[in-house]
mmCIF file with all atom_site columns, C-alpha atoms in Angstrom:
data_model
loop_
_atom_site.group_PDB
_atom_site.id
_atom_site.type_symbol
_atom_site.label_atom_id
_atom_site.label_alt_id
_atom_site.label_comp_id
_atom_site.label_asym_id
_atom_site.label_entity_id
_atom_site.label_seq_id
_atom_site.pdbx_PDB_ins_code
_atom_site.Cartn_x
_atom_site.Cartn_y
_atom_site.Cartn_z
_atom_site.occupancy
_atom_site.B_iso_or_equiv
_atom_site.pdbx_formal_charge
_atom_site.auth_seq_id
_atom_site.auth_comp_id
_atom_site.auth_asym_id
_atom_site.auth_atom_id
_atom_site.pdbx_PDB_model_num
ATOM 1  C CA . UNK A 1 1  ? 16.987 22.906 -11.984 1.00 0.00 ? 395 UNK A CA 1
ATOM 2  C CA . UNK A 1 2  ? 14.743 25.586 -13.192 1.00 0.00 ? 396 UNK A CA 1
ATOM 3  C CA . UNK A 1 3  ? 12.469 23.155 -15.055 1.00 0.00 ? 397 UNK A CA 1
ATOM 4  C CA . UNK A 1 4  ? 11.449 21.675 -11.609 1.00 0.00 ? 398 UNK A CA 1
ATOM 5  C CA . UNK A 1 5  ? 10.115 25.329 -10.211 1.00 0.00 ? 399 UNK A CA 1
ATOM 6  C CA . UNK A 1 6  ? 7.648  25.454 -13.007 1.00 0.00 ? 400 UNK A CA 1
ATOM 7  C CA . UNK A 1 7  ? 6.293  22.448 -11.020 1.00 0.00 ? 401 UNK A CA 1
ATOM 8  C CA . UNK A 1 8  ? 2.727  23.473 -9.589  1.00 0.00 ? 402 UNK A CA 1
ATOM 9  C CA . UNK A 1 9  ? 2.637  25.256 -5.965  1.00 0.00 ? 403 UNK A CA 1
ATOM 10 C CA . UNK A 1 10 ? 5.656  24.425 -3.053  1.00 0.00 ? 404 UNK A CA 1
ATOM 11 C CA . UNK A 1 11 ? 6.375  21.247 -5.158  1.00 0.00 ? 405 UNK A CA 1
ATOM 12 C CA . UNK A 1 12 ? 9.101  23.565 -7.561  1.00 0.00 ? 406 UNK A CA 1
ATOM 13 C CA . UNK A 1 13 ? 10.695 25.181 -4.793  1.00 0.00 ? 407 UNK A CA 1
ATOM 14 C CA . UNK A 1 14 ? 10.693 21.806 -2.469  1.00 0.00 ? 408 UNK A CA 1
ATOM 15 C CA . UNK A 1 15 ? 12.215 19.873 -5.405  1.00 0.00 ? 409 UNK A CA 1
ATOM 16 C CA . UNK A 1 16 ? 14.712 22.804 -6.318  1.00 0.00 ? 410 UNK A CA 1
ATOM 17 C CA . UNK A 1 17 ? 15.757 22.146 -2.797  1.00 0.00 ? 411 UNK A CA 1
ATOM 18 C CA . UNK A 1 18 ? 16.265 18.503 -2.751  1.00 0.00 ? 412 UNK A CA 1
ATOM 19 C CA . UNK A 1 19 ? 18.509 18.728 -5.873  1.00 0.00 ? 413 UNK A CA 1
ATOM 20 C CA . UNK A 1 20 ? 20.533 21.482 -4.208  1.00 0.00 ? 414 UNK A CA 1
ATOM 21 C CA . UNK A 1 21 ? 21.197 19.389 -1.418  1.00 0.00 ? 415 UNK A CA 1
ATOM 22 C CA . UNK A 1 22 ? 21.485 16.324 -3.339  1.00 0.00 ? 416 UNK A CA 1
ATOM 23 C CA . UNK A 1 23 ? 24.255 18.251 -5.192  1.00 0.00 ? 417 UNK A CA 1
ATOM 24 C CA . UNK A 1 24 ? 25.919 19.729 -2.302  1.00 0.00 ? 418 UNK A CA 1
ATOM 25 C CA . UNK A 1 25 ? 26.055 16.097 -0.959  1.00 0.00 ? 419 UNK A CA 1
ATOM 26 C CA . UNK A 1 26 ? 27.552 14.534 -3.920  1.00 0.00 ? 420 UNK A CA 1
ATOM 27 C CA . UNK A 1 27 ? 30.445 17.451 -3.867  1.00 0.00 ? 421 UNK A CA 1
ATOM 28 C CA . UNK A 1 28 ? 31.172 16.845 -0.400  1.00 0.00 ? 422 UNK A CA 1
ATOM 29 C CA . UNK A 1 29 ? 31.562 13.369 -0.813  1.00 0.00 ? 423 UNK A CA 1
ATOM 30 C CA . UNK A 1 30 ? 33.702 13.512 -3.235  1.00 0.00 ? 424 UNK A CA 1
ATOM 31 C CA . UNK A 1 31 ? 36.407 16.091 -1.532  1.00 0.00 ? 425 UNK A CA 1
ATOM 32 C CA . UNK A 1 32 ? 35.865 14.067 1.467   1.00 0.00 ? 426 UNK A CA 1
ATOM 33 C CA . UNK A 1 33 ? 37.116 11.019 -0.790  1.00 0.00 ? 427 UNK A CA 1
ATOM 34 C CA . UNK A 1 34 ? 40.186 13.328 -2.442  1.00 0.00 ? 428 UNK A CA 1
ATOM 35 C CA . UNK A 1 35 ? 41.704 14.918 0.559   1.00 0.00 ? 429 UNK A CA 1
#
């Protein structure tokens, strides 16, 4: 994740954000599928 905010100007910080939620998304999903 911290490769992508080298990325030049809001693109980093945007894309550090998309994995983040990307992540999030995929953990929810999964619990959601456990329980």
């Amino acid at each position: 994740v911290n490769i992508l905010q080298k990325l030049p100007e809001g693109w980093g910080v945007m894309a550090d954000d998309v994995m983040a939620g990307i992540y999030a998304n995929l953990i929810l999903q999964v619990l959601v599928r456990i329980f």
